[in-house]
mmCIF file of C-alpha atoms and ligand atoms in Angstrom:
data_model
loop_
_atom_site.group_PDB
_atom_site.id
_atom_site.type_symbol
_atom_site.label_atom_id
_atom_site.label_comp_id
_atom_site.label_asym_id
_atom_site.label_seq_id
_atom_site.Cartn_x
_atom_site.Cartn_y
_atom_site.Cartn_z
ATOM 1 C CA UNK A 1053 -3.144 18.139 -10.831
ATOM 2 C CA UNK A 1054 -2.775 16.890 -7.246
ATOM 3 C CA UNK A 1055 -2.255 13.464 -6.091
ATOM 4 C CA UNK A 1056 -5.668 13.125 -4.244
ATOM 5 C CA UNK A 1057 -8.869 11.586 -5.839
ATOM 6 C CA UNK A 1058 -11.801 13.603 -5.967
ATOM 7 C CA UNK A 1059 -14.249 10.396 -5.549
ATOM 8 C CA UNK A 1060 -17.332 12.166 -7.848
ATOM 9 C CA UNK A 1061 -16.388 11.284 -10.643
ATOM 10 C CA UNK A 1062 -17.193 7.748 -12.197
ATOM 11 C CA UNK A 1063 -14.350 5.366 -12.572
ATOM 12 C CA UNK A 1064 -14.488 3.770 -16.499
ATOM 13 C CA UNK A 1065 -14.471 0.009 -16.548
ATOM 14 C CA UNK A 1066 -11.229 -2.233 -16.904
ATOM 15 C CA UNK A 1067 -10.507 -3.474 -20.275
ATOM 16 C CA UNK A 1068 -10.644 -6.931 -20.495
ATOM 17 C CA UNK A 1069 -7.384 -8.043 -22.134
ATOM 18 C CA UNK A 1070 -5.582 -11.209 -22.980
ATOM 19 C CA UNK A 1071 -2.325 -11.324 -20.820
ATOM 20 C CA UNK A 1072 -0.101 -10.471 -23.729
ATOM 21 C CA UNK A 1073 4.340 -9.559 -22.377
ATOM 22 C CA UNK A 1074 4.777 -6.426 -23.782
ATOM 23 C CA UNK A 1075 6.636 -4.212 -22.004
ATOM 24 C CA UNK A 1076 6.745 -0.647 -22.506
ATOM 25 C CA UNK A 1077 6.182 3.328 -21.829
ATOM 26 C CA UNK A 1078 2.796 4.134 -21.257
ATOM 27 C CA UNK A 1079 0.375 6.398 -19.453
ATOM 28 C CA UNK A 1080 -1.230 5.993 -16.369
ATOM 29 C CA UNK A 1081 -4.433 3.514 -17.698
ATOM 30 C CA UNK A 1082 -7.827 3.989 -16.473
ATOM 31 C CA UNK A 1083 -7.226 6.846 -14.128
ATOM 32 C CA UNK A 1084 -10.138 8.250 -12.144
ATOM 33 C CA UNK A 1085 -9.779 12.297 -13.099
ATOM 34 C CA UNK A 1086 -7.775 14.565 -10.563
ATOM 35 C CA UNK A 1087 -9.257 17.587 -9.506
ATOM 36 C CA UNK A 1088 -7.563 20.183 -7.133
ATOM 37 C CA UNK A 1089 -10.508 21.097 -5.094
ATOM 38 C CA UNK A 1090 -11.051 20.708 -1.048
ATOM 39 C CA UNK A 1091 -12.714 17.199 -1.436
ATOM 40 C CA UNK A 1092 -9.547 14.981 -1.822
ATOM 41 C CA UNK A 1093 -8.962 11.555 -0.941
ATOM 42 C CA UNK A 1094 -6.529 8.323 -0.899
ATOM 43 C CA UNK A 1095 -8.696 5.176 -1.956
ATOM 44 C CA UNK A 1096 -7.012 3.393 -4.380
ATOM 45 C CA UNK A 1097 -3.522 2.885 -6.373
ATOM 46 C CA UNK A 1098 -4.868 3.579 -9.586
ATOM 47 C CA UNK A 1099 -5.830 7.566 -8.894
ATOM 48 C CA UNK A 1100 -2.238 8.065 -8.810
ATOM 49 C CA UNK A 1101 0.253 8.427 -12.134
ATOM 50 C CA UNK A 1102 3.865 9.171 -12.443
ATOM 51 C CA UNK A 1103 3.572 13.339 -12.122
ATOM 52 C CA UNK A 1104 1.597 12.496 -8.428
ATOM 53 C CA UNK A 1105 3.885 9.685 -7.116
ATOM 54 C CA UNK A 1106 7.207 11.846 -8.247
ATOM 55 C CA UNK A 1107 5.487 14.774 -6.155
ATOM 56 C CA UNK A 1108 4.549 12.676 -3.145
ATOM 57 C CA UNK A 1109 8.300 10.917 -3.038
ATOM 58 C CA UNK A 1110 10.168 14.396 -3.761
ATOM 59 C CA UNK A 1111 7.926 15.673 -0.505
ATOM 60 C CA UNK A 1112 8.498 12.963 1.081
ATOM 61 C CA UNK A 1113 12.236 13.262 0.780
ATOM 62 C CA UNK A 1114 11.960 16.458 2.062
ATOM 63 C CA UNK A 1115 10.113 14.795 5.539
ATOM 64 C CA UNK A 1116 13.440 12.903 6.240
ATOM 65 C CA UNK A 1117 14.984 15.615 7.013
ATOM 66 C CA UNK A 1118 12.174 17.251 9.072
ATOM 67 C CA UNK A 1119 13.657 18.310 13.176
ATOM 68 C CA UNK A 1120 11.724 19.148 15.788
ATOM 69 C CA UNK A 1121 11.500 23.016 16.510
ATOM 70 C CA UNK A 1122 11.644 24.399 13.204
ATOM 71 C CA UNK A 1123 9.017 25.665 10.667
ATOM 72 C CA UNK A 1124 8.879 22.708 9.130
ATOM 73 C CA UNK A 1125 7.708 20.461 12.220
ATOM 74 C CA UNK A 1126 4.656 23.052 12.809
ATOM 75 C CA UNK A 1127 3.036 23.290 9.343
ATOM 76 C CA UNK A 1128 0.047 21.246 10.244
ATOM 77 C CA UNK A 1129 -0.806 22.959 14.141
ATOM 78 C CA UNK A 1130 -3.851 22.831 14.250
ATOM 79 C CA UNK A 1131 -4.970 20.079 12.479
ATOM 80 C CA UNK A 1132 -6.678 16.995 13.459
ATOM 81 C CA UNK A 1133 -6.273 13.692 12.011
ATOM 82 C CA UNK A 1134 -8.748 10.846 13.083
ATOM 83 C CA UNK A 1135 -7.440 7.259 12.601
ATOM 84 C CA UNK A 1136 -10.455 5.276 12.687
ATOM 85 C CA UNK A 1137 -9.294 1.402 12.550
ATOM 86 C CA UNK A 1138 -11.736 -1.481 12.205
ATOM 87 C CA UNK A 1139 -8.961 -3.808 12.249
ATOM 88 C CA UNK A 1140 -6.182 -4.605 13.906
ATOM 89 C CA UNK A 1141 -2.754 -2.105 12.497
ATOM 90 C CA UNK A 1142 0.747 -1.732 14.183
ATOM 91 C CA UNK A 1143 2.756 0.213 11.623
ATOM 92 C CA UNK A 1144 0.227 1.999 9.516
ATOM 93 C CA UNK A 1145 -1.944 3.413 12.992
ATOM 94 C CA UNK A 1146 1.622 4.375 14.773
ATOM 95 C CA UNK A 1147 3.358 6.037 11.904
ATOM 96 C CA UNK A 1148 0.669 7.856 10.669
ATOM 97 C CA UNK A 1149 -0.069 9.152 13.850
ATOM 98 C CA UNK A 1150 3.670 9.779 14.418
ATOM 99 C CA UNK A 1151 3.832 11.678 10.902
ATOM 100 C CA UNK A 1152 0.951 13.985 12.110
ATOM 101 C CA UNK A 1153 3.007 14.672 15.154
ATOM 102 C CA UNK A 1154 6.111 15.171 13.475
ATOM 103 C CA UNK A 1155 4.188 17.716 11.557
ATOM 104 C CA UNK A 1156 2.813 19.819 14.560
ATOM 105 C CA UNK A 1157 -1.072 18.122 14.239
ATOM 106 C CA UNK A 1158 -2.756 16.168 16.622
ATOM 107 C CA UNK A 1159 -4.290 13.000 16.696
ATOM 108 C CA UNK A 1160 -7.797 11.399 17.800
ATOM 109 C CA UNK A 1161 -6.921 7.837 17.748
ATOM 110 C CA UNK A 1162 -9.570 5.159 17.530
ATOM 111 C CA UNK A 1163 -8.155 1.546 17.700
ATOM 112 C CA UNK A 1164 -10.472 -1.335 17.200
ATOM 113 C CA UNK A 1165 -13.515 0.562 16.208
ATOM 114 C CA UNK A 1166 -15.433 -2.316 15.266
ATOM 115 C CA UNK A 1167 -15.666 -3.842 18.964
ATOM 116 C CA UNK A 1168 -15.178 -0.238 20.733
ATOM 117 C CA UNK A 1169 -17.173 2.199 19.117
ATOM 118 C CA UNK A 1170 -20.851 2.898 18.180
ATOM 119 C CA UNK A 1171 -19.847 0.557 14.970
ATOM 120 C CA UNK A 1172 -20.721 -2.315 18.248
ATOM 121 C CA UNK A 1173 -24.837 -0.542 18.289
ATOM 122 C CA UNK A 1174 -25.118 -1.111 14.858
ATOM 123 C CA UNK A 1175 -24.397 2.768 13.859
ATOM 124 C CA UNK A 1176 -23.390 2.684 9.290
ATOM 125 C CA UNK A 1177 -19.769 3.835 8.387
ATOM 126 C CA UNK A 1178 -21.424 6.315 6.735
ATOM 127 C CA UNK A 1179 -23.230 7.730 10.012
ATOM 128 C CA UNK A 1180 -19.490 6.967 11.776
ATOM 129 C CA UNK A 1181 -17.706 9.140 9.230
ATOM 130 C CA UNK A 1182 -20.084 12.585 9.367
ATOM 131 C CA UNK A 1183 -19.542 12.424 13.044
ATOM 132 C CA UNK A 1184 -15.852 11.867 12.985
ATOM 133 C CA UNK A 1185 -15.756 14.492 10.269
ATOM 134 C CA UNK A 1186 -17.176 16.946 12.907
ATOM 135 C CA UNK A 1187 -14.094 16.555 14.953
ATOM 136 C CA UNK A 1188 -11.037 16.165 12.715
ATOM 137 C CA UNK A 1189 -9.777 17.827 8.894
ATOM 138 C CA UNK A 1190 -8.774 14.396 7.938
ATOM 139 C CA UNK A 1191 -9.887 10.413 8.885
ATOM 140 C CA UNK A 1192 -7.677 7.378 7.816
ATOM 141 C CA UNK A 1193 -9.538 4.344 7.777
ATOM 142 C CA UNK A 1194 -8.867 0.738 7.952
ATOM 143 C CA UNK A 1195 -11.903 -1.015 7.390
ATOM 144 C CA UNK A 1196 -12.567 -5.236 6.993
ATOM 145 C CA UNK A 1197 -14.701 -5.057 3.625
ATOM 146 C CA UNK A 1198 -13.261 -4.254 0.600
ATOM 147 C CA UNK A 1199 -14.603 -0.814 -1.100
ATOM 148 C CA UNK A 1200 -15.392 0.569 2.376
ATOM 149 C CA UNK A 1201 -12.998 3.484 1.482
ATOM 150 C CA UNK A 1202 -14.820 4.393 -1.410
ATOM 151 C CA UNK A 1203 -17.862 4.517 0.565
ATOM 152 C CA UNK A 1204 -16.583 6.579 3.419
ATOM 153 C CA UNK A 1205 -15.183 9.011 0.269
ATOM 154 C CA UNK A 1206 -18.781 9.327 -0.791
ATOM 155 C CA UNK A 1207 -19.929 10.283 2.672
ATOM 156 C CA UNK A 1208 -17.274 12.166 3.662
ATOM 157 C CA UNK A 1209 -16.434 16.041 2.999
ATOM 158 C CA UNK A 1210 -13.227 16.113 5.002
ATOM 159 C CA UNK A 1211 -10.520 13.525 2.731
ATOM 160 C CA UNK A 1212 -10.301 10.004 3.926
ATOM 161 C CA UNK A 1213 -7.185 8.074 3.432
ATOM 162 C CA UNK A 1214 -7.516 4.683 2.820
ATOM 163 C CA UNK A 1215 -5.349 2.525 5.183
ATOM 164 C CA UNK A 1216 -6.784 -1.006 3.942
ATOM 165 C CA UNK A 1217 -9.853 -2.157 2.953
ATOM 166 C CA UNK A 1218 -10.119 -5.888 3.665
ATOM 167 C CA UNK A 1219 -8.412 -7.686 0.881
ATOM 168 C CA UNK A 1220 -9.526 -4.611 -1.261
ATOM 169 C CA UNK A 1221 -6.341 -2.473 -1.435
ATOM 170 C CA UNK A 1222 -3.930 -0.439 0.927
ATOM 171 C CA UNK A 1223 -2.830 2.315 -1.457
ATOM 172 C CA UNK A 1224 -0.485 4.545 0.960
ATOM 173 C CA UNK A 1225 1.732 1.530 1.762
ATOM 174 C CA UNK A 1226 1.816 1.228 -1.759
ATOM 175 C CA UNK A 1227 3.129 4.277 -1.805
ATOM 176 C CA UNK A 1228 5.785 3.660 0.714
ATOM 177 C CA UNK A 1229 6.811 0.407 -0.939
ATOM 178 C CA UNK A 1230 7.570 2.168 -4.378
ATOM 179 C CA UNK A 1231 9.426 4.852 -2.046
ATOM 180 C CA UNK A 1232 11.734 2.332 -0.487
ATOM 181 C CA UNK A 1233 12.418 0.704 -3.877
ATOM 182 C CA UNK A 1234 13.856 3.674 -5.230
ATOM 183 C CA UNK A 1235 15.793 4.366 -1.616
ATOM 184 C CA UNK A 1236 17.300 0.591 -2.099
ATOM 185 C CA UNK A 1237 17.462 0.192 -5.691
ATOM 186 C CA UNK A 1238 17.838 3.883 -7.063
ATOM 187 C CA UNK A 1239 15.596 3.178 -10.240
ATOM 188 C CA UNK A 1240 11.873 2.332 -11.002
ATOM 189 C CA UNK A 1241 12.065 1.175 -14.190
ATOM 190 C CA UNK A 1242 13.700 -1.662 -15.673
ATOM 191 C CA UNK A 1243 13.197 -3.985 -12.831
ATOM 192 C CA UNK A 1244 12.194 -7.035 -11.914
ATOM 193 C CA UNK A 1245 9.822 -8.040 -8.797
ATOM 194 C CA UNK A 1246 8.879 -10.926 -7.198
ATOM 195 C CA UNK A 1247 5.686 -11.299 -5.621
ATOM 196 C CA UNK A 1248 4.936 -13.915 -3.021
ATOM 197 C CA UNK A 1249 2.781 -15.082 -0.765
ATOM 198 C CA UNK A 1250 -0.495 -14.303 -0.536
ATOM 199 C CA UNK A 1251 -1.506 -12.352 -3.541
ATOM 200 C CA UNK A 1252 -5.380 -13.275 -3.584
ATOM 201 C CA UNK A 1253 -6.298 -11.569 -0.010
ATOM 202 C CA UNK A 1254 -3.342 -9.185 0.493
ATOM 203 C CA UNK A 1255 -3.901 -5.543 -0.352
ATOM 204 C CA UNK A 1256 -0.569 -4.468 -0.465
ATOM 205 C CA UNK A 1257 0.493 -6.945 -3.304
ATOM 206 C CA UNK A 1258 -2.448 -5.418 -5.067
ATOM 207 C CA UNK A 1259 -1.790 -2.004 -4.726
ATOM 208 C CA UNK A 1260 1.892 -2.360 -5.124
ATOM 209 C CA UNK A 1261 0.734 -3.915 -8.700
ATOM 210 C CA UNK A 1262 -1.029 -0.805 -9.963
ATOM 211 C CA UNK A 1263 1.537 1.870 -8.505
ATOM 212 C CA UNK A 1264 4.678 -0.221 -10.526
ATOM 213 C CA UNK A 1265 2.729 -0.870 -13.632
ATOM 214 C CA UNK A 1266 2.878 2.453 -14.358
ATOM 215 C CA UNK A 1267 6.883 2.488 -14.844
ATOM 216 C CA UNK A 1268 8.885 0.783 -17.923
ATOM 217 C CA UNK A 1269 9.950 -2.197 -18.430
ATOM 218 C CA UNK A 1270 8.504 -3.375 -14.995
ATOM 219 C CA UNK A 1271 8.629 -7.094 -14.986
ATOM 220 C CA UNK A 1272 6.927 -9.446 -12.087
ATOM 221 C CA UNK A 1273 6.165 -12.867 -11.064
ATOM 222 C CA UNK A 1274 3.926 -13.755 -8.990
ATOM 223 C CA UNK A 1275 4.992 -16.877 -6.184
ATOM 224 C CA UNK A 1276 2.261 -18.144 -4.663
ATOM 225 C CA UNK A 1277 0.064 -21.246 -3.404
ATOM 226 C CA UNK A 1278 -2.413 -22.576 -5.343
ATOM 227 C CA UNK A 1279 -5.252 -21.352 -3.187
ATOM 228 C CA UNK A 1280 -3.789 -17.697 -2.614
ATOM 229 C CA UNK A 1281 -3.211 -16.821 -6.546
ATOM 230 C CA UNK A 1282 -2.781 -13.190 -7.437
ATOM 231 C CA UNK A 1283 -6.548 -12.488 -9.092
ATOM 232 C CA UNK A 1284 -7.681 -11.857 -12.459
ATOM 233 C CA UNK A 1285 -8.709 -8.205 -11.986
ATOM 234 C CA UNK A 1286 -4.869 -7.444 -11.235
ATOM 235 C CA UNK A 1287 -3.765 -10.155 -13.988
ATOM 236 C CA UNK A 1288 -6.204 -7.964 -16.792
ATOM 237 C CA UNK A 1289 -5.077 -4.795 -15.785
ATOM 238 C CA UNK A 1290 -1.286 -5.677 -16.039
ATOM 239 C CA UNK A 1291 -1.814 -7.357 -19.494
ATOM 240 C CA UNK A 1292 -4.057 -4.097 -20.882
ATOM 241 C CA UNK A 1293 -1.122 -2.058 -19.906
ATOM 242 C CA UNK A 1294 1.382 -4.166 -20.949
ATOM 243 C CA UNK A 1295 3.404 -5.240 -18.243
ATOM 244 C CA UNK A 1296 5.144 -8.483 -17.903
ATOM 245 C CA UNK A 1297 3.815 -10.866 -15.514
ATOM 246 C CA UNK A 1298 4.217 -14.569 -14.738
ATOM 247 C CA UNK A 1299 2.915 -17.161 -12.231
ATOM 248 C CA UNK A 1300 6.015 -19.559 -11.196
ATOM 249 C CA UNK A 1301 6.314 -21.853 -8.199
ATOM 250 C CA UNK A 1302 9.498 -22.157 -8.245
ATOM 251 C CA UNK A 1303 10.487 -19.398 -5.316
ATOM 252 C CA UNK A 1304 14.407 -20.061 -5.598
ATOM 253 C CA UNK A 1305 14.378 -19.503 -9.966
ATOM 254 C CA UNK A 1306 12.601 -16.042 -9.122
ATOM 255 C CA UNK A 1307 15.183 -15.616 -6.399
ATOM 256 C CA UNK A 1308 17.788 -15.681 -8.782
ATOM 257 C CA UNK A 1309 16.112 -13.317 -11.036
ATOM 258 C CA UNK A 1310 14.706 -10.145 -9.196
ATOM 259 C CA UNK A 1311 15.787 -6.969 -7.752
ATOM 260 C CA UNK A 1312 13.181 -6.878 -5.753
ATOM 261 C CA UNK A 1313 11.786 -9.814 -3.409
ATOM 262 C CA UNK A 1314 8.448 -9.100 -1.930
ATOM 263 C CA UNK A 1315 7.472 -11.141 0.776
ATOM 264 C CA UNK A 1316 3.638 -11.321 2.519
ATOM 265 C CA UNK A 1317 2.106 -13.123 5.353
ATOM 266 C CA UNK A 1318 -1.237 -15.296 4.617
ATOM 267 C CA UNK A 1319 -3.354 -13.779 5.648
ATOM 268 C CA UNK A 1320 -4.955 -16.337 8.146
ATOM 269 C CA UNK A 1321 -8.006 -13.392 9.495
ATOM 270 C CA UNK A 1322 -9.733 -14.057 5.317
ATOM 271 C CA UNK A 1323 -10.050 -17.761 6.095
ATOM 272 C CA UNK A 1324 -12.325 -18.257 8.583
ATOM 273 C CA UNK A 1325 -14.706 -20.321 6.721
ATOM 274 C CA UNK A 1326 -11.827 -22.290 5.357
ATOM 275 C CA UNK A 1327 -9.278 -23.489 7.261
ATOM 276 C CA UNK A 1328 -7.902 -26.231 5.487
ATOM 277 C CA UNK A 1329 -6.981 -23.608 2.571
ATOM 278 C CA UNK A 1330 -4.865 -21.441 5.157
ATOM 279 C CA UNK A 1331 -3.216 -24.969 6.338
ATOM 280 C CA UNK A 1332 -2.552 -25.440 2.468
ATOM 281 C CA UNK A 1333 -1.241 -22.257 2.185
ATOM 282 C CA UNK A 1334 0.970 -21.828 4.834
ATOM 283 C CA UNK A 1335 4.832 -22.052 5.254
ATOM 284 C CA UNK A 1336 4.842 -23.440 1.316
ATOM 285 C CA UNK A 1337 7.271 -20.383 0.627
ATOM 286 C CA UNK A 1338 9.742 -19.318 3.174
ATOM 287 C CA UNK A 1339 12.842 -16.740 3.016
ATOM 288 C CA UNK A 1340 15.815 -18.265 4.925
ATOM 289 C CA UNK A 1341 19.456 -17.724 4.411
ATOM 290 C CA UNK A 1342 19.880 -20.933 1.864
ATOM 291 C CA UNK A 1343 17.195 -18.562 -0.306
ATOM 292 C CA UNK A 1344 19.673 -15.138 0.335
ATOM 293 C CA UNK A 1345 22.654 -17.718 -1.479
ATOM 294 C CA UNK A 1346 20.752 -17.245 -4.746
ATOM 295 C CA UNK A 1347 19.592 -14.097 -4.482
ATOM 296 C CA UNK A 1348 21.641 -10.950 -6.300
ATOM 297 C CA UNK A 1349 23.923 -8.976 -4.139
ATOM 298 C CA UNK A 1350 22.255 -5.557 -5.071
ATOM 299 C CA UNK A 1351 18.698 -6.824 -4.746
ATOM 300 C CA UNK A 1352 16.280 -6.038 -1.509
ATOM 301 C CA UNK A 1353 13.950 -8.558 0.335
ATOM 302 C CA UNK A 1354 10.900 -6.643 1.500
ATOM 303 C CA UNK A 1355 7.618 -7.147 3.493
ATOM 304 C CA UNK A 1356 4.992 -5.298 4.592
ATOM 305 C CA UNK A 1357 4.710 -6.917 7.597
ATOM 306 C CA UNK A 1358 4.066 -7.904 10.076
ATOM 307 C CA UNK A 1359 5.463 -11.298 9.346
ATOM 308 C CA UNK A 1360 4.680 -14.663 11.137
ATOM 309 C CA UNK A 1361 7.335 -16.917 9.757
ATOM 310 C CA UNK A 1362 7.553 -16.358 5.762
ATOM 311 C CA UNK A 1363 11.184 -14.750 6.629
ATOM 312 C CA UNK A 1364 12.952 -16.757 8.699
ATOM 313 C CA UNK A 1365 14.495 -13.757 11.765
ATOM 314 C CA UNK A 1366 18.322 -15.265 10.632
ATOM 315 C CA UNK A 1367 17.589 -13.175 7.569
ATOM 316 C CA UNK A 1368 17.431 -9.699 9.098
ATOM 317 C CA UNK A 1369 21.151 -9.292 9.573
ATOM 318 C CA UNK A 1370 21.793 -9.333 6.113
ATOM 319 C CA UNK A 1371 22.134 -6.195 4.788
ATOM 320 C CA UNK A 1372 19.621 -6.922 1.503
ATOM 321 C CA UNK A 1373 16.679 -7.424 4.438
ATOM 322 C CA UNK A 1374 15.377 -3.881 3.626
ATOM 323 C CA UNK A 1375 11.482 -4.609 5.782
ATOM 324 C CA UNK A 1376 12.581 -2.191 8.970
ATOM 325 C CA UNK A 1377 13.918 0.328 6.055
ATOM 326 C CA UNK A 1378 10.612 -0.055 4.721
ATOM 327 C CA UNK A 1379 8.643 0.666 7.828
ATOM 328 C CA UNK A 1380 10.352 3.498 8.712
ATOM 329 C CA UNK A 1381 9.921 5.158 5.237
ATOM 330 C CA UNK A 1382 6.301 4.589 6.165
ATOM 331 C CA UNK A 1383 6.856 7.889 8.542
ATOM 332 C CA UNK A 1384 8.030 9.916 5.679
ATOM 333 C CA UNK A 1385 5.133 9.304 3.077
ATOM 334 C CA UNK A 1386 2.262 9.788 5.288
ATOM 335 C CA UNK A 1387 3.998 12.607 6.807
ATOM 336 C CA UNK A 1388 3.939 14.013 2.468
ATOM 337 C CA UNK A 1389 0.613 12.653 2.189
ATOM 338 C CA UNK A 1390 -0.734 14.509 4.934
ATOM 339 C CA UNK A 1391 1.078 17.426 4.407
ATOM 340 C CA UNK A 1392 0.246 17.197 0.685
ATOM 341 C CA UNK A 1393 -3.663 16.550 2.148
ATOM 342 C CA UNK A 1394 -4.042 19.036 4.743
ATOM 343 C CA UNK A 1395 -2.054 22.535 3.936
ATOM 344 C CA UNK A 1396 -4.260 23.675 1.885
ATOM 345 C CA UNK A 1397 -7.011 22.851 3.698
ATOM 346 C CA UNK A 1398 -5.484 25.127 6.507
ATOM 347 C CA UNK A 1399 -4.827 27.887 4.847
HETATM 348 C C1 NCD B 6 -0.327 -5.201 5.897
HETATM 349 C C2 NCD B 6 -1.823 -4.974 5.941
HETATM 350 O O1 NCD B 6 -2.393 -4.647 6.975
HETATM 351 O O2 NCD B 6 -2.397 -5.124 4.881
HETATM 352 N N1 NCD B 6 0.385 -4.565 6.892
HETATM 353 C C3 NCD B 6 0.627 -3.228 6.839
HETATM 354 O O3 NCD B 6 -0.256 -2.418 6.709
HETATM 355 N N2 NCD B 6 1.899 -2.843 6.901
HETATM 356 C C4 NCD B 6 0.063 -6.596 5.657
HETATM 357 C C5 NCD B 6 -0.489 -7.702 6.498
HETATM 358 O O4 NCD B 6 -1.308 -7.514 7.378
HETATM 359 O O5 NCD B 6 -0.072 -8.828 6.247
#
């Protein structure tokens, strides 16, 4: 079993489930079926389970210590990756085309495809991918609408890698977050999270939810305005699996509580046709060094960034601000993914 989703195959439905707090070991729920064959993609958190994720971070391990010249650095030459962005992307465009650099590949880089490419004549995604596919082994893909991964995974026959979907999900920094917990807290299970921000339109919170439900004793709370609540699909899924969640508003209680403070932005591009939501949303929950008082010594404060002012900057100096830490694991994971994506593929 491999850690990429062969798309084919029809996802079953979500069990509906009360929200019930009881923690425990489980399997992976609802999993998509893995197949090892050349069709593989990233689309969403829930393809993955424990045996993938353990492969992907033990690889990915690996990539840290990856230096230029040796054999290492060349085991994707001759490989093209496309990154084909609809939306704007700083950290996930940069270090997955430095991670396919590091690895000896190349790059065909495509930023703002929605204003700059034939996406502006009217061309389908679909139509966009089988030409891209012409050109490159592998296309990550930021799109604005929500399931537009899945629907570049039907078209495609090289694997995509989902790189956010609109406020769908954003599986590999997923990946890197649960990476970067272990790096900072040295344990996946038994610990506690705090979610904040805005948990109705930011992927990351959502795929972050599926990847950690599948550890024990996971426990997390979601912080967030009232207009920006984490949604029910994520809320069902936790309770059918059994993990503890809880809405609080109190920010500093969770503070007090967690190992694990994840901060987002609002995400101000989703409210376009209401703006007096984002001005009730924003600034209502801000990290600032009275908030690092309460928090525990060994905890860590990420973010996926990029942040507007939901961590105030005098927080960066303290050593629990692990956000850079976490972007810079981002190199190491999609240099695994890819690798984990494309050697075969070369062979
Ligand atoms: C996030 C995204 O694009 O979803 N950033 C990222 O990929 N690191 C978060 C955000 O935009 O707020």
């Amino acid at each position: 079993m491999g850690p990429f989703l062969d798309i084919r195959p029809a996802q079953g439905p979500l069990a509906p489930a009360p929200c019930r707090v009881k923690p425990g070991p489980r399997e992976n729920f609802n999993a998509p079926s893995w197949i090892d064959e050349p069709l593989k993609h990233v689309v969403e958190s829930q393809q993955f389970n424990k045996e993938s994720l353990s492969e992907i971070f033990r690889v990915a391990r690996e990539m840290e210590g990856v230096r230029p010249g040796t054999p290492e650095s060349k085991c994707l030459e001759g490989a093209v990756m496309s990154t084909l962005f609809y939306e704007p992307s700083t950290r996930t465009r940069l270090s997955f085309e430095a991670a396919m650099g590091r690895l000896g590949g190349t790059v065909l880089s495509t930023e703002s495809a929605g204003e700059f490419s034939s996406a502006a004549k009217g061309e389908t995604l679909e139509d966009t991918i089988r030409t891209v596919e012409g050109y490159a082994d592998c296309i990550v893909l930021r799109h604005f609408l929500a399931g537009s991964a899945r629907k570049a995974a039907r078209a495609a026959s090289v694997p995509i890698l989902n790189a956010g979907d609109g406020p769908g999900q954003h599986p590999t920094q997923a990946l890197i977050d649960v990476y970067t917990i272990q790096r900072e807290i040295g344990r996946l299970d038994d610990i506690s999270i705090g979610l904040v921000g805005d948990l109705a339109n930011g992927r990351t919170v959502r795929s972050l939810a599926y990847v950690l439900s599948m550890y024990k004793n996971v426990r997390m709370f979601f912080v967030s305005p009232d207009v920006v609540r984490m949604k029910d699909d994520i809320k069902e899924y936790l309770s059918g699996v059994g993990v503890c969640w809880e809405e609080v508003d109190d920010l500093k209680a969770v503070a007090s509580e967690v190992d694990v403070l994840y901060q987002t932005r609002i995400q101000k591009e989703r409210f376009q046709d209401r703006p007096e939501d984002y001005e009730a949303a924003k600034g209502k929950y801000i990290v600032d060094a009275a908030l690092m008082q309460l928090l525990k010594k060994d905890s860590v404060v990420m973010h996926p960034l990029p942040r507007v002012d939901e961590i105030k900057p005098e927080v960066d100096s303290d050593p629990r601000a692990g956000y850079f830490r976490q972007a810079k694991n981002g190199l190491f994971v999609r240099m695994a993914l890819l690798k984990l994506c494309l050697q075969d593929r070369l062979r």
